[in-house]
Coordinates of C-alpha atoms in Angstrom, one line a residue:
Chain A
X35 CA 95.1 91.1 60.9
X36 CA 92.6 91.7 63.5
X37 CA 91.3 95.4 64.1
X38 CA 92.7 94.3 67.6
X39 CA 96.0 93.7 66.2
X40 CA 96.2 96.7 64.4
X41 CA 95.5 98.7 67.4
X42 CA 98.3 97.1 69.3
X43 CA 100.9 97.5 66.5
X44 CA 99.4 101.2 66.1
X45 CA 99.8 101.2 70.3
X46 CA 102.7 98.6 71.0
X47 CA 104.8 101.7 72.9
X48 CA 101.8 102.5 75.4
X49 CA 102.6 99.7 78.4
X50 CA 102.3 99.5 82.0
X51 CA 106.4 100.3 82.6
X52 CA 107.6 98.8 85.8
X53 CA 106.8 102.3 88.3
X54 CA 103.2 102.4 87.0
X55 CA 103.2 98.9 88.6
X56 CA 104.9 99.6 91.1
X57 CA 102.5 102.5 91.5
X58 CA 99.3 99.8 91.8
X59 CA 100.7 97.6 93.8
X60 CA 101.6 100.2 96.4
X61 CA 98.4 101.4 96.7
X62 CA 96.7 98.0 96.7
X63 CA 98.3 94.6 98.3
X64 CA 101.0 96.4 99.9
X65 CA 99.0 98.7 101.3
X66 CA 96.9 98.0 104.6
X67 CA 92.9 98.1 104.1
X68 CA 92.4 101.0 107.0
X69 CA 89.5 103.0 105.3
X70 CA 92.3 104.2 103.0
X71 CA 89.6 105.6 100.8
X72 CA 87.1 106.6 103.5
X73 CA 85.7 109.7 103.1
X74 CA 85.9 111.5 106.2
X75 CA 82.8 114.0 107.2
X76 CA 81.7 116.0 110.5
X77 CA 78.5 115.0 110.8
X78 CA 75.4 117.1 112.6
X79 CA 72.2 116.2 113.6
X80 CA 69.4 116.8 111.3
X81 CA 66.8 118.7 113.4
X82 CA 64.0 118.7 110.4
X83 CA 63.2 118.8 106.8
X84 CA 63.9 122.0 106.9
X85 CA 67.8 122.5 107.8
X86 CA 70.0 123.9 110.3
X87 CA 73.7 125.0 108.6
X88 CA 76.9 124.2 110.5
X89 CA 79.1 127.0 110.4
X90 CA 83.1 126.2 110.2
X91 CA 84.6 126.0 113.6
X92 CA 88.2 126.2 114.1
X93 CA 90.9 126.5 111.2
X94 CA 92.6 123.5 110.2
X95 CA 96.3 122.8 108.9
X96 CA 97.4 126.1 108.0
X97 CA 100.7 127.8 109.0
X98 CA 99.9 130.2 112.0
X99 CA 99.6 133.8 112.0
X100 CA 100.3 134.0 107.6
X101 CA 96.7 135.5 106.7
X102 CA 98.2 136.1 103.1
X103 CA 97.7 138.8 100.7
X104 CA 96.5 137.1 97.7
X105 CA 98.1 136.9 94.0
X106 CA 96.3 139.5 92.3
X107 CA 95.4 137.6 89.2
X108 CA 94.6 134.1 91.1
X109 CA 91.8 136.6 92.8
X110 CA 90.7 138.4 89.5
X111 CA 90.1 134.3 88.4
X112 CA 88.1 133.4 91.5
X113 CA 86.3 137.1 91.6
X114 CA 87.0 137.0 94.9
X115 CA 86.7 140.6 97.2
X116 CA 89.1 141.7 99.9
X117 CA 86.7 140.3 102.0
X118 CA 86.8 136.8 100.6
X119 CA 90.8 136.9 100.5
X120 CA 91.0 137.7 103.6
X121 CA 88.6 135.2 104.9
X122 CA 89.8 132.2 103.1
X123 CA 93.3 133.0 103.8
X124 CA 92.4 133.0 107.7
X125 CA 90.3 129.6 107.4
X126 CA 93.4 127.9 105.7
X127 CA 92.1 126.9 102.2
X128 CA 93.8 129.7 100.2
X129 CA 97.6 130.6 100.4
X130 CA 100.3 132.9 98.3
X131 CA 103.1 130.8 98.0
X132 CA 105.4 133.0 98.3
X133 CA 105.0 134.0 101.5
X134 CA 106.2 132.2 104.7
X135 CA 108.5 129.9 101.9
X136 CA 110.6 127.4 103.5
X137 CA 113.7 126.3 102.2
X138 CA 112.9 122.8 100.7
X139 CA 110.2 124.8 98.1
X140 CA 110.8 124.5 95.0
X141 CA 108.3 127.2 93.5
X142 CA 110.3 128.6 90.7
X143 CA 111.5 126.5 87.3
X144 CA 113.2 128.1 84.5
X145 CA 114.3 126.3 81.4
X146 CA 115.1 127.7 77.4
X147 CA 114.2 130.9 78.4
X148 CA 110.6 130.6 80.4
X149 CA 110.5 130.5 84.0
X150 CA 107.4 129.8 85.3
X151 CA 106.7 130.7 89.5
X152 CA 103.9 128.7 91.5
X153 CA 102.0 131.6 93.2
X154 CA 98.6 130.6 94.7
X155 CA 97.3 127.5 95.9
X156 CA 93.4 126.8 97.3
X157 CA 93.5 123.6 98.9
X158 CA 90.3 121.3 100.5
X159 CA 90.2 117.9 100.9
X160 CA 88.4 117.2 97.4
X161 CA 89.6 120.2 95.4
X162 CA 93.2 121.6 94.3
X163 CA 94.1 124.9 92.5
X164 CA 97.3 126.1 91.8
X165 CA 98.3 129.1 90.2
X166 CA 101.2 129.9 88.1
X167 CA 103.2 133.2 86.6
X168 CA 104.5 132.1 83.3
X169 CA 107.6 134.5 81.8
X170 CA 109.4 134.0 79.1
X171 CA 112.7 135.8 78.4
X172 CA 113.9 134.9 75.1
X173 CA 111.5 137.2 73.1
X174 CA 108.9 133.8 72.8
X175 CA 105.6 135.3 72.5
X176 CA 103.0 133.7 74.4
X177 CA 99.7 133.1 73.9
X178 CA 96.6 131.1 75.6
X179 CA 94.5 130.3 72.5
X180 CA 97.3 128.5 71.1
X181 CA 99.7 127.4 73.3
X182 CA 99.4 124.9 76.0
X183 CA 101.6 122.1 78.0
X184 CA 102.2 119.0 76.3
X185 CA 102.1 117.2 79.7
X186 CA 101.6 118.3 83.6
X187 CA 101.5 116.0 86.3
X188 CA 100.9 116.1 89.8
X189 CA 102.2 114.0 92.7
X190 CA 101.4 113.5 96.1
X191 CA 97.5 112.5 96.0
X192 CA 95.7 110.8 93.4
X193 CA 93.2 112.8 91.4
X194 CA 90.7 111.5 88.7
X195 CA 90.1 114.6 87.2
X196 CA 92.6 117.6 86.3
X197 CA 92.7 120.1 83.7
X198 CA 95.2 123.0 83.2
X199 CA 94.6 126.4 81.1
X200 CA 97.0 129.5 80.2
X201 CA 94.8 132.8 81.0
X202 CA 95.7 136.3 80.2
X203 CA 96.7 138.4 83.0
X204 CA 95.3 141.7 83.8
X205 CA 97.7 143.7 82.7
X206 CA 97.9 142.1 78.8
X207 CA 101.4 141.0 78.2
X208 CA 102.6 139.0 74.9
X209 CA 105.5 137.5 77.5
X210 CA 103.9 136.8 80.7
X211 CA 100.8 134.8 81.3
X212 CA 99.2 132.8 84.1
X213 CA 98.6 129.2 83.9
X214 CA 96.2 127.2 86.4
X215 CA 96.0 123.8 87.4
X216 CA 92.8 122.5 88.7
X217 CA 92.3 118.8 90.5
X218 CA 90.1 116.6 92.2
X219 CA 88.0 113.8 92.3
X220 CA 85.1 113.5 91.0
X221 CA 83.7 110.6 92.8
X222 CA 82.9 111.4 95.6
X223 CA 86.6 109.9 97.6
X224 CA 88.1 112.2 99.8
X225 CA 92.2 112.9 98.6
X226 CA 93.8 114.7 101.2
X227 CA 97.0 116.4 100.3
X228 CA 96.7 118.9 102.8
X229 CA 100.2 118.7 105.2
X230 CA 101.9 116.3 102.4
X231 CA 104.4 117.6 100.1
X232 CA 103.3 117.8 96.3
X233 CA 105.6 117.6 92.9
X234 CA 104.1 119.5 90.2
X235 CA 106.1 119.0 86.4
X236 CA 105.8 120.5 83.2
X237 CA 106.7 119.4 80.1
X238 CA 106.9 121.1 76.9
X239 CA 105.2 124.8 75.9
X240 CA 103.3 123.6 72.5
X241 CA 102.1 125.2 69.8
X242 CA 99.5 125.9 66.6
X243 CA 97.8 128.4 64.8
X244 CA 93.9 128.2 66.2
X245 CA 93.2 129.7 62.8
X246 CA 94.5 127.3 60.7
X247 CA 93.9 123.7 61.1
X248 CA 96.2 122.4 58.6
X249 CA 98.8 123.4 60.8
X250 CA 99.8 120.9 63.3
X251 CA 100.8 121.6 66.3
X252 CA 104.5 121.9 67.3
X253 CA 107.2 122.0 70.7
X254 CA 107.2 125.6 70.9
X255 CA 109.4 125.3 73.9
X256 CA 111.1 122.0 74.2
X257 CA 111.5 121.9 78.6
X258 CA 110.8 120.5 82.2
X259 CA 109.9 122.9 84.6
X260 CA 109.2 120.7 88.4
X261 CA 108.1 122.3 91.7
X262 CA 107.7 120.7 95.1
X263 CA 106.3 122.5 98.4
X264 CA 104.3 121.3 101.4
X265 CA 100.6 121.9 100.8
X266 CA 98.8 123.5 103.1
X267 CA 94.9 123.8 103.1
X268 CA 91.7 123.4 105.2
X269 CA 89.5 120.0 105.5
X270 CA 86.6 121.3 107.4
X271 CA 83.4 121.3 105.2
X272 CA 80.1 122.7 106.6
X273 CA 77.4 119.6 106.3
X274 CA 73.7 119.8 105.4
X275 CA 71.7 117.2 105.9
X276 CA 68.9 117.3 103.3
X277 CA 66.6 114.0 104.1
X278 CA 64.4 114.3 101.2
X279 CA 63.0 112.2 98.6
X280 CA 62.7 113.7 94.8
X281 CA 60.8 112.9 92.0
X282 CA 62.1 113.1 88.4
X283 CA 59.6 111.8 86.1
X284 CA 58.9 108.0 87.4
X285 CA 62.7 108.1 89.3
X286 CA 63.0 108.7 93.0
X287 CA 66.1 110.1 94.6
X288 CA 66.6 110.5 97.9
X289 CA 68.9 112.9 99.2
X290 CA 71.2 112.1 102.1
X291 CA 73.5 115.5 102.8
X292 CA 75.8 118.0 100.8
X293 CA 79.2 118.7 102.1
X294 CA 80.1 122.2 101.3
X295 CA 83.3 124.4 101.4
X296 CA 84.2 127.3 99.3
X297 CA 86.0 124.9 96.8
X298 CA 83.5 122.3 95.9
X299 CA 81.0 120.3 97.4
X300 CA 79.9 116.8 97.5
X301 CA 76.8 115.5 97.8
X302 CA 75.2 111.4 98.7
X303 CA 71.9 110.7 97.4
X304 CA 70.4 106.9 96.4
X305 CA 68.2 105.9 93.8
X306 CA 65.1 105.1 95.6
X307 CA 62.7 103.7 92.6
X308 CA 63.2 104.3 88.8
X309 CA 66.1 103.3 86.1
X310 CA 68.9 104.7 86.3
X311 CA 69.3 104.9 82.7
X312 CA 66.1 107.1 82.2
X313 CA 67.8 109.9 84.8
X314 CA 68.8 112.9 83.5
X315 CA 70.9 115.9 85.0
X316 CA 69.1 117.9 88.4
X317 CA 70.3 121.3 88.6
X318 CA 71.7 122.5 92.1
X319 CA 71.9 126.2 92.5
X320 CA 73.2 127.9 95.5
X321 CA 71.2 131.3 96.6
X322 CA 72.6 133.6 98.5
X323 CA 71.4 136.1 101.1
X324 CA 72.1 139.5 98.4
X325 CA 70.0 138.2 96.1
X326 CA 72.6 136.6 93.7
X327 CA 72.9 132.7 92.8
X328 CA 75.9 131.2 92.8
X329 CA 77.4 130.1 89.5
X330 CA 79.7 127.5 89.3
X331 CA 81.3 128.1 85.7
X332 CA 80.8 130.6 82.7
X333 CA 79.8 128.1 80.1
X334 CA 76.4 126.8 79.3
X335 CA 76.4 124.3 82.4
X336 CA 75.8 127.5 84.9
X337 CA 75.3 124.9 88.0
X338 CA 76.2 121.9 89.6
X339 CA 74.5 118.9 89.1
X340 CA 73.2 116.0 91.0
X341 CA 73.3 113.6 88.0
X342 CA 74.8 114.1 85.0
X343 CA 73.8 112.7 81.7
X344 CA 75.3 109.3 82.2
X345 CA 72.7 108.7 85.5
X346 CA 75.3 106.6 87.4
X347 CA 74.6 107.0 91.2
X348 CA 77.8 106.8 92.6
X349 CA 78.7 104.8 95.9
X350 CA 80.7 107.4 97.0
X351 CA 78.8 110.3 96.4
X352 CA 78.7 113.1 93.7
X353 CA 81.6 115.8 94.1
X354 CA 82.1 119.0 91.7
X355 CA 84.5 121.6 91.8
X356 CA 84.1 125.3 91.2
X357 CA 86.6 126.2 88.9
X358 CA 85.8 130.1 88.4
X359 CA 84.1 131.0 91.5
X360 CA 84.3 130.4 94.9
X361 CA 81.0 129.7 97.1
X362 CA 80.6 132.4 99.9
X363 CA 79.5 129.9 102.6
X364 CA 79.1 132.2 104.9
X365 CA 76.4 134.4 102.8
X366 CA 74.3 131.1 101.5
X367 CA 70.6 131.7 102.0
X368 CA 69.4 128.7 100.5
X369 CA 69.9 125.3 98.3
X370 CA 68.0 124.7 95.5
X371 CA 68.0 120.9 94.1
X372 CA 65.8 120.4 91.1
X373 CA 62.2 121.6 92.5
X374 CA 62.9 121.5 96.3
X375 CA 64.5 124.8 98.0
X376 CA 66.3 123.7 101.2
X377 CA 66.5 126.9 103.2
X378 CA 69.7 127.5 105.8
X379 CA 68.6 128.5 109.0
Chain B
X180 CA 83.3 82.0 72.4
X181 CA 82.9 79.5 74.8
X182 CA 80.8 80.1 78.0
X183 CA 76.7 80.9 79.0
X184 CA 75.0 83.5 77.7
X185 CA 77.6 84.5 74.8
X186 CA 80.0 85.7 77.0
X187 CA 83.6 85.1 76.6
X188 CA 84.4 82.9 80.0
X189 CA 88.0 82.7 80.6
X190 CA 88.6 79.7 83.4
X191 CA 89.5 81.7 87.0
X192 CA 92.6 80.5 87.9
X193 CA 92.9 78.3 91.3
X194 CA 95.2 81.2 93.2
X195 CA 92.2 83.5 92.6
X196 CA 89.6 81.6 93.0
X197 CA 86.0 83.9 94.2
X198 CA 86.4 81.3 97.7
X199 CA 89.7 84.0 98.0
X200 CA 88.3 87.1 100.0
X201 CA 91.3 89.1 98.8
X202 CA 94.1 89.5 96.3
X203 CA 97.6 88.4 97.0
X204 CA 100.5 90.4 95.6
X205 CA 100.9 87.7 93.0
X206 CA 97.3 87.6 92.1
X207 CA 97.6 91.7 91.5
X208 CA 100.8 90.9 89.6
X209 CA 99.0 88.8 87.6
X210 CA 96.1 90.7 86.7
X211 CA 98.4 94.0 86.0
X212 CA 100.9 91.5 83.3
X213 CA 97.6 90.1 81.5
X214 CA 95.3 92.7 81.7
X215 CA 97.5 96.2 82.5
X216 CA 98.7 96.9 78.5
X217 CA 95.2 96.9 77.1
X218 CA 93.8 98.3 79.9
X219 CA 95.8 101.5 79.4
X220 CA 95.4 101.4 75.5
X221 CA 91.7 101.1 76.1
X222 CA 92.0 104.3 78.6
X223 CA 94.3 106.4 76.6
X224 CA 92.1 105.8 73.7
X225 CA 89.1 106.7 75.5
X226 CA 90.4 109.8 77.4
X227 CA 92.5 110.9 74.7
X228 CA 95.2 111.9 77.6
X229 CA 98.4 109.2 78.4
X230 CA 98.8 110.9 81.8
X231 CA 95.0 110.9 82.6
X232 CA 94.8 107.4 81.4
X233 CA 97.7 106.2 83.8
X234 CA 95.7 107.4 86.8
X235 CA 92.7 105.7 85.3
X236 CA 94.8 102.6 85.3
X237 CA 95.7 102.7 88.9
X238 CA 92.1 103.5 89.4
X239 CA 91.0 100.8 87.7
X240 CA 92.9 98.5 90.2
X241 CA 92.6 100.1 93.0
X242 CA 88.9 99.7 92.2
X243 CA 89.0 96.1 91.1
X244 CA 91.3 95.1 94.5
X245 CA 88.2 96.7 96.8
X246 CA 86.0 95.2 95.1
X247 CA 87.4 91.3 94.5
X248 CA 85.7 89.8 96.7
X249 CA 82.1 90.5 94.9
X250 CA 83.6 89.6 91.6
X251 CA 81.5 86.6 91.4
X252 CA 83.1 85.2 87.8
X253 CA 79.6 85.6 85.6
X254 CA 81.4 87.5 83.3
X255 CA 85.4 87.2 82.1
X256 CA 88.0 88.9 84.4
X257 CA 89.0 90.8 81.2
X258 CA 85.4 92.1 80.7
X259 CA 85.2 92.8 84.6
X260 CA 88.2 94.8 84.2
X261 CA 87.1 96.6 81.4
X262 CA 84.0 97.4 82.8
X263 CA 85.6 99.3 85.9
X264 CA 88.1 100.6 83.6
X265 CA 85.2 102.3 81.3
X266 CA 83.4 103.4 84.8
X267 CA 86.5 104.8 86.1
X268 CA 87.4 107.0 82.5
X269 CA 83.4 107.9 82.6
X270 CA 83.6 109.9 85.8
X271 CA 86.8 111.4 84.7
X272 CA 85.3 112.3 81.6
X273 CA 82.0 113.5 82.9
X274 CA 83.9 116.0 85.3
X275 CA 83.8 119.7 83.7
X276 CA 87.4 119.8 84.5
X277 CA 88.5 117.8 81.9
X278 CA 88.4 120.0 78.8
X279 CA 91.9 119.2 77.9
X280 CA 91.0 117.4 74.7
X281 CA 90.6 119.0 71.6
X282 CA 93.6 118.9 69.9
X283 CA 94.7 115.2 70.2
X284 CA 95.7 113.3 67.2
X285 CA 97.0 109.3 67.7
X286 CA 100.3 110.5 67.2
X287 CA 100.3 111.7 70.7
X288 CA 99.1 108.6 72.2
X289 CA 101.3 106.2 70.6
X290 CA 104.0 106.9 72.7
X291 CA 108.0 107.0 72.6
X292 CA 109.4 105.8 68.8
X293 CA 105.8 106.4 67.1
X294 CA 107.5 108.0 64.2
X295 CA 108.0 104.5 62.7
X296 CA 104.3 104.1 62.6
X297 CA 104.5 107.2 59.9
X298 CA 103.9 104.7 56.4
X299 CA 100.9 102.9 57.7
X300 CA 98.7 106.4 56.5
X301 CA 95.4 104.7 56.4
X302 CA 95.4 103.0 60.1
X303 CA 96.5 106.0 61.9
X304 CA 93.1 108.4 59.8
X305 CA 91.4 105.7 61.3
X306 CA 92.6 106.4 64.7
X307 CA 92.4 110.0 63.9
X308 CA 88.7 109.8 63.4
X309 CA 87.5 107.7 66.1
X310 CA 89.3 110.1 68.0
X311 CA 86.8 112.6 66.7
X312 CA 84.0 111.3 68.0
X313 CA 81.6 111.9 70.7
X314 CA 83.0 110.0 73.6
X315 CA 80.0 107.5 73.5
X316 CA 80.2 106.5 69.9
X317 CA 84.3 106.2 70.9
X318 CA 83.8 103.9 73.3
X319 CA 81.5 101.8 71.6
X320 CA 83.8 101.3 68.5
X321 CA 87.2 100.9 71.3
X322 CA 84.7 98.3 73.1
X323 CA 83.5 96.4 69.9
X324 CA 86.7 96.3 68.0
X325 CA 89.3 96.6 70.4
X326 CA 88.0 95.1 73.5
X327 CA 85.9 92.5 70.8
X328 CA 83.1 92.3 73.2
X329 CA 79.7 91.7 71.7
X330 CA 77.0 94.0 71.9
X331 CA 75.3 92.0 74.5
X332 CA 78.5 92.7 76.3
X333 CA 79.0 96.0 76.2
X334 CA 75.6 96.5 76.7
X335 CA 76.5 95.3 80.3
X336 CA 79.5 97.5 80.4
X337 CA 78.2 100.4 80.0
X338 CA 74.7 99.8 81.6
X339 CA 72.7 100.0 78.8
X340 CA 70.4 98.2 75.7
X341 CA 71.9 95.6 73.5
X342 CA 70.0 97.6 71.3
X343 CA 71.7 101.1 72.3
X344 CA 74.2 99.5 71.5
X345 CA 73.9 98.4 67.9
X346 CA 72.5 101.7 67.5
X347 CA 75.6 103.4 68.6
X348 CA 77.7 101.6 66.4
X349 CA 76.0 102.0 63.6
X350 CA 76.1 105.9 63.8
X351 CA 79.8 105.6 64.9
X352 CA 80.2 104.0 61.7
X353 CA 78.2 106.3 59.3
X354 CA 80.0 109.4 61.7
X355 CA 83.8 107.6 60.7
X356 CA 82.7 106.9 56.9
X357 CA 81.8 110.6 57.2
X358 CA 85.5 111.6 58.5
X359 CA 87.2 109.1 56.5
X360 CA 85.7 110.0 52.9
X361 CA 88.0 113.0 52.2
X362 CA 91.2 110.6 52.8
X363 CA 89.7 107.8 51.1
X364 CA 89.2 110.3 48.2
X365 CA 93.0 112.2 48.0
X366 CA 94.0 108.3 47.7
X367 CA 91.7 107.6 45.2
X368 CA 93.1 110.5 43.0
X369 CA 96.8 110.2 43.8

């Protein structure tokens, strides 16, 4: 038997079941080609090489007059100040979902004795964040270094990359925790979910001892938990045009613009001259006008990046996510992309 | 292997010939019966995540239906395929959102009724450990022995050496040796 073979027999229950086709083939042949997966950008004129920032004009798809007092731990996550809140609130991207409910949301789940409540949401065009209060009433302790979701989905838009994470709350609890769920794209296509209604499901609370890896891992909590509510967010991004060529060894890049919101920003750059395969990662860091850089996570990748290790220059354009803080647009002094400093003016 | 240049060449059939600009419903039909199942296998493997590798799937299509019309038949429709399919799991992987990875065995992946799989011990450590490796040793080994592309192949795939490649497998090997030997021993002693 062929190593093939054995992978199949080993695999023989993972198959493309009718709605996963039905899936494809609404998206593709029965769908009309009309820039479906366009990304759609406001576009200003580059004045030099040094540039001009667009600030963000008018708020965009968000329910009128809810400014929204934040979840307290979704803020604590995000570091974000009163300030911030209050800001991003107004502009549309962030809102408490439990304010200004409507009657069709489904925000709360309980099943075997943990109910889990969607809270927060931070919405773009590229970016998703949703935050959720985990509680469990049964006496089931709970705990984020061992425990996670055997399976969470999310419906409405399609999204390449998505991780979710339990995180302590600020007040320490053994029986109430907070859970996020992060999506996106990472290619640089716009997925709009703002004003469309999105299914969130949760399956299964599992469990093993971190400590002990001859445990394996069990169904703490056998259960579904599904949510639906209308997303609101904001699709306005603030565009820099950069119009510069780098140098990276014997590679040339030259940038085209960044696309910036609070949530994550995309950026479209070619390959000029140079192998692709030689290119190694270019460090963006945002400055801002205190002083401070912007840091895009706490782990030992501080920044984004223009090109990652793989050196694949996407069609579409490179687009990251910030995942622990939010960019203060408003307060950026400058862009830094490998050696060139692009100062906002 | 019949076809230039060592590739496997699979005849294109007349309803989706390159003179086609686009595919028909039928056409997609087609490629999702032939190609979907080890497509997904391929992605599940690779991204270690059956919901992840479902979107990858769709993806992967959605990719391959813009893109038909510059599919110009030099290599196998399979190998076209996989080579989107591998691009597509890249960017997911490469994204530092995914970090939802550490703890899967091939017990998770095998899907619904896996428990029957439970006798054949020595297939599913195998699994186990090309699990454990760094995704570009895992891909290497999914492309070489699951895909059976040659190096030359999956050189193309993945956009680099024929020699990168050889040299990737071979660690991948001496990494699953490595993994394997304490199982291989417990047998040895049973």
């Amino acid at each position: 038997m062929s190593e093939k073979s054995k992978i199949d027999s080993l695999m023989k229950n993972v198959v493309v079941e009718e709605e996963l086709k039905n899936k494809i083939l609404n998206q593709t042949v029965r769908k009309k080609r009309s820039g479906r997966f366009r990304v759609h950008t406001v576009r200003r004129v580059a004045a030099a090489a040094i540039v001009a920032v667009v600030l963000i004009g008018s708020v965009s798809a968000v329910a009128a007059g809810v400014l929204g007092r934040w979840d307290e731990d979704a803020a604590e996550h995000f570091g974000v100040n009163k300030r911030e809140q209050k800001t991003l609130s107004e502009k549309g991207y962030a809102k408490n979902l439990q304010d200004d409910k409507s009657e069709t949301d489904v925000l709360t789940a309980t099943d075997n004795g943990i109910t889990i409540t969607a809270k927060q949401t931070l919405v773009d065009d590229r970016a998703l964040h949703i935050y959720f209060r985990i509680k469990s009433t049964k006496g089931v302790k709970l705990n984020v270094d061992e425990q996670w979701f055997q399976k969470w989905e999310v419906k409405g838009a399609s999204y390449n990359s998505k991780v979710g994470e339990m995180e302590d709350l600020q007040k320490n609890s053994d029986y109430e925790k907070g859970l996020w769920i992060h999506a996106g794209n990472s290619n640089g296509e716009s997925n709009n979910i703002i004003g469309k209604t999105i299914r969130v499901r949760l399956k299964n609370l599992m469990s093993e001892d971190s400590k002990d890896a001859t445990v394996t891992k069990k169904i703490l909590v056998k259960g579904e938990w599904n949510f639906s509510w209308k997303v609101t967010g904001c699709n306005k991004s603030i565009t820099i045009p950069l119009n510069r060529t780098i140098k990276q060894g014997k590679n040339k890049i030259h940038l085209e613009k960044m696309q910036l919101s609070p949530l994550s920003y995309k950026i479209d750059y070619t390959l000029v001259s140079g192998d692709a395969d030689t290119l190694e990662s270019i460090f963006i860091i945002w400055r801002m006008k205190d002083g401070t850089e912007f840091s895009m996570t706490e782990d030992d990748n501080p920044n984004g990046t223009l090109i990652n290790g793989f050196g694949e220059i996407r069609p579409n354009g490179q687009t990251e996510f910030f995942d622990t803080n939010l960019l203060d647009v408003e307060n950026l002094k400058s862009i830094v992309i490998g050696d060139e400093e692009f100062v906002i003016e | 292997m019949d076809g230039t240049d060592g590739m496997i060449s699979e005849p294109v059939p007349a309803e989706t010939s390159k003179t086609k600009k686009c595919l028909t419903e039928m056409d997609m039909e087609r490629l999702i019966d032939v190609h979907g199942n080890h497509l997904l296998r391929l992605c599940t493997l690779y991204l270690k995540d059956t919901a992840l590798a479902e979107d990858a799937l769709q993806d992967t299509y959605i990719r391959a239906w813009e893109k038909y019309n510059s599919f110009q038949g030099k290599s196998s429709e399979r190998t076209w395929l996989t080579s989107i399919a591998v691009n597509v799991c890249k960017n997911y992987l490469r994204s530092p959102w995914n970090r939802q990875t550490d703890r899967i065995e091939i017990g998770d992946l095998m899907g619904q009724g896996s428990n029957e799989f439970e006798h054949i011990d020595n297939r599913i450590d195998v699994m186990n450990a090309v699990l454990r490796l760094k995704e570009k040793y895992r891909i290497v080994i999914l492309l070489y022995y699951y895909e059976e592309l040659s190096a030359k192949e999956i050189g193309a795939v993945l956009s680099c050496k024929e020699g990168t490649v050889l040299t990737r497998l071979k660690r991948a090997r001496e990494q699953l040796s490595g993994l394997l030997a304490p199982q291989k021993e417990a047998a040895q002693n049973e």
